[in-house]
Coordinates of C-alpha atoms in Angstrom, one line a residue:
A1 CA -135.4 96.0 -42.5
S2 CA -132.2 94.2 -43.1
L3 CA -129.1 96.0 -44.4
S4 CA -129.7 94.5 -47.8
D5 CA -133.2 96.0 -47.9
R6 CA -132.1 99.6 -47.7
A7 CA -129.8 101.9 -49.6
L8 CA -126.6 102.3 -47.6
P9 CA -124.9 105.6 -47.4
L10 CA -121.9 105.9 -49.6
C11 CA -119.8 107.7 -47.0
L12 CA -119.2 108.0 -43.3
L13 CA -118.1 111.3 -41.9
T14 CA -116.2 110.9 -38.6
V15 CA -115.3 113.8 -36.3
E16 CA -113.0 113.1 -33.4
A17 CA -112.7 115.8 -30.7
E18 CA -111.0 116.5 -27.4
I19 CA -112.6 119.4 -25.5
A20 CA -111.0 121.4 -22.7
G21 CA -112.7 120.5 -19.4
E22 CA -114.0 124.0 -18.7
A23 CA -115.9 124.0 -22.1
E24 CA -117.1 120.4 -22.1
E25 CA -120.6 121.0 -20.6
E26 CA -121.4 123.9 -22.9
W27 CA -119.9 122.0 -25.9
N28 CA -122.1 119.0 -25.2
R29 CA -125.3 121.1 -24.8
W30 CA -124.5 123.0 -28.1
Y31 CA -123.6 119.8 -30.0
D32 CA -126.6 117.8 -28.9
D33 CA -129.2 120.6 -29.0
G34 CA -128.0 122.7 -32.0
H35 CA -125.2 121.3 -34.1
L36 CA -126.2 117.6 -34.4
P37 CA -129.9 118.3 -35.4
Q38 CA -128.9 121.0 -37.8
V39 CA -126.2 119.0 -39.6
T40 CA -128.3 115.9 -39.7
A41 CA -131.1 117.9 -41.4
C42 CA -128.8 118.9 -44.3
P43 CA -129.3 117.4 -47.7
G44 CA -127.4 114.1 -48.1
F45 CA -127.2 113.4 -44.4
V46 CA -128.9 110.2 -43.2
Q47 CA -128.3 109.9 -39.5
S48 CA -125.8 110.6 -36.8
A49 CA -124.6 109.4 -33.4
R50 CA -122.1 110.5 -30.8
Y51 CA -119.8 108.4 -28.6
L52 CA -117.5 109.0 -25.7
S53 CA -114.4 107.1 -24.9
E54 CA -112.6 107.5 -21.5
A55 CA -109.2 105.9 -21.9
D56 CA -106.0 106.8 -20.0
G57 CA -107.9 109.5 -18.0
A58 CA -108.7 111.5 -21.1
R59 CA -112.2 112.0 -22.7
H60 CA -112.5 111.6 -26.4
Y61 CA -115.6 112.3 -28.4
L62 CA -116.5 110.7 -31.7
A63 CA -119.4 111.8 -33.9
L64 CA -120.5 109.6 -36.8
Y65 CA -122.5 110.9 -39.7
E66 CA -123.9 108.6 -42.5
I67 CA -123.9 110.7 -45.7
M68 CA -125.0 109.8 -49.2
G69 CA -121.8 111.1 -50.7
P70 CA -119.1 113.8 -50.2
E71 CA -121.3 116.4 -52.0
A72 CA -123.3 116.6 -48.8
L73 CA -120.4 118.5 -47.3
R74 CA -120.6 121.1 -50.1
T75 CA -124.2 122.2 -49.7
P76 CA -125.0 125.7 -48.6
Q77 CA -127.0 124.2 -45.7
F78 CA -124.0 122.3 -44.3
G79 CA -121.8 125.4 -44.7
V80 CA -123.9 127.4 -42.2
A81 CA -125.2 124.6 -39.9
S82 CA -124.3 125.7 -36.4
P83 CA -120.6 126.4 -36.8
W84 CA -118.4 125.7 -33.9
G85 CA -116.0 128.6 -34.2
R86 CA -116.7 129.9 -30.7
F87 CA -115.1 126.7 -29.4
E88 CA -112.0 126.8 -31.6
A89 CA -109.6 127.6 -28.8
Q90 CA -111.0 124.8 -26.6
V91 CA -111.5 122.0 -29.1
Q92 CA -109.0 119.8 -30.9
A93 CA -110.8 118.0 -33.7
R94 CA -110.1 115.9 -36.8
A95 CA -112.6 115.0 -39.4
F96 CA -112.4 112.3 -42.0
V97 CA -114.7 111.1 -44.9
H98 CA -114.7 107.4 -45.4
R99 CA -116.0 106.0 -48.6
R100 CA -117.9 102.7 -48.5
V101 CA -116.0 99.9 -50.0
A102 CA -118.1 97.7 -52.3
S103 CA -118.4 94.3 -50.9
R104 CA -118.9 91.1 -52.9
E105 CA -121.9 88.9 -52.4
R106 CA -121.5 86.6 -49.5
S107 CA -123.2 83.2 -49.4
D108 CA -122.6 82.7 -45.7
P109 CA -125.2 84.8 -43.8
S110 CA -123.1 84.6 -40.6
V111 CA -120.4 86.8 -42.2
L112 CA -121.0 90.5 -41.9

């Protein structure tokens, strides 16, 4: 299906994280096997993906969550979805909610 054939999520939740080296393996196992599936199963969440950047000798993680709106972050399910408190001392993270900007109709199909 093309992008125009499906309802696009209204928001994108991004989570950037740097993890202390000694906790990285456990963090990745917990994130992939517990946190990511639990959060993505919450009402209002569409899909998610994780990325790793290795620049300047540092490793930076980025998780992207497509959500139907900011209310997805206020559901009881999201509030209890595999919290990461046990990693608090080893993780520096920032989260942002980005609202989709309405785009005008484009007549040129080569323009995204």
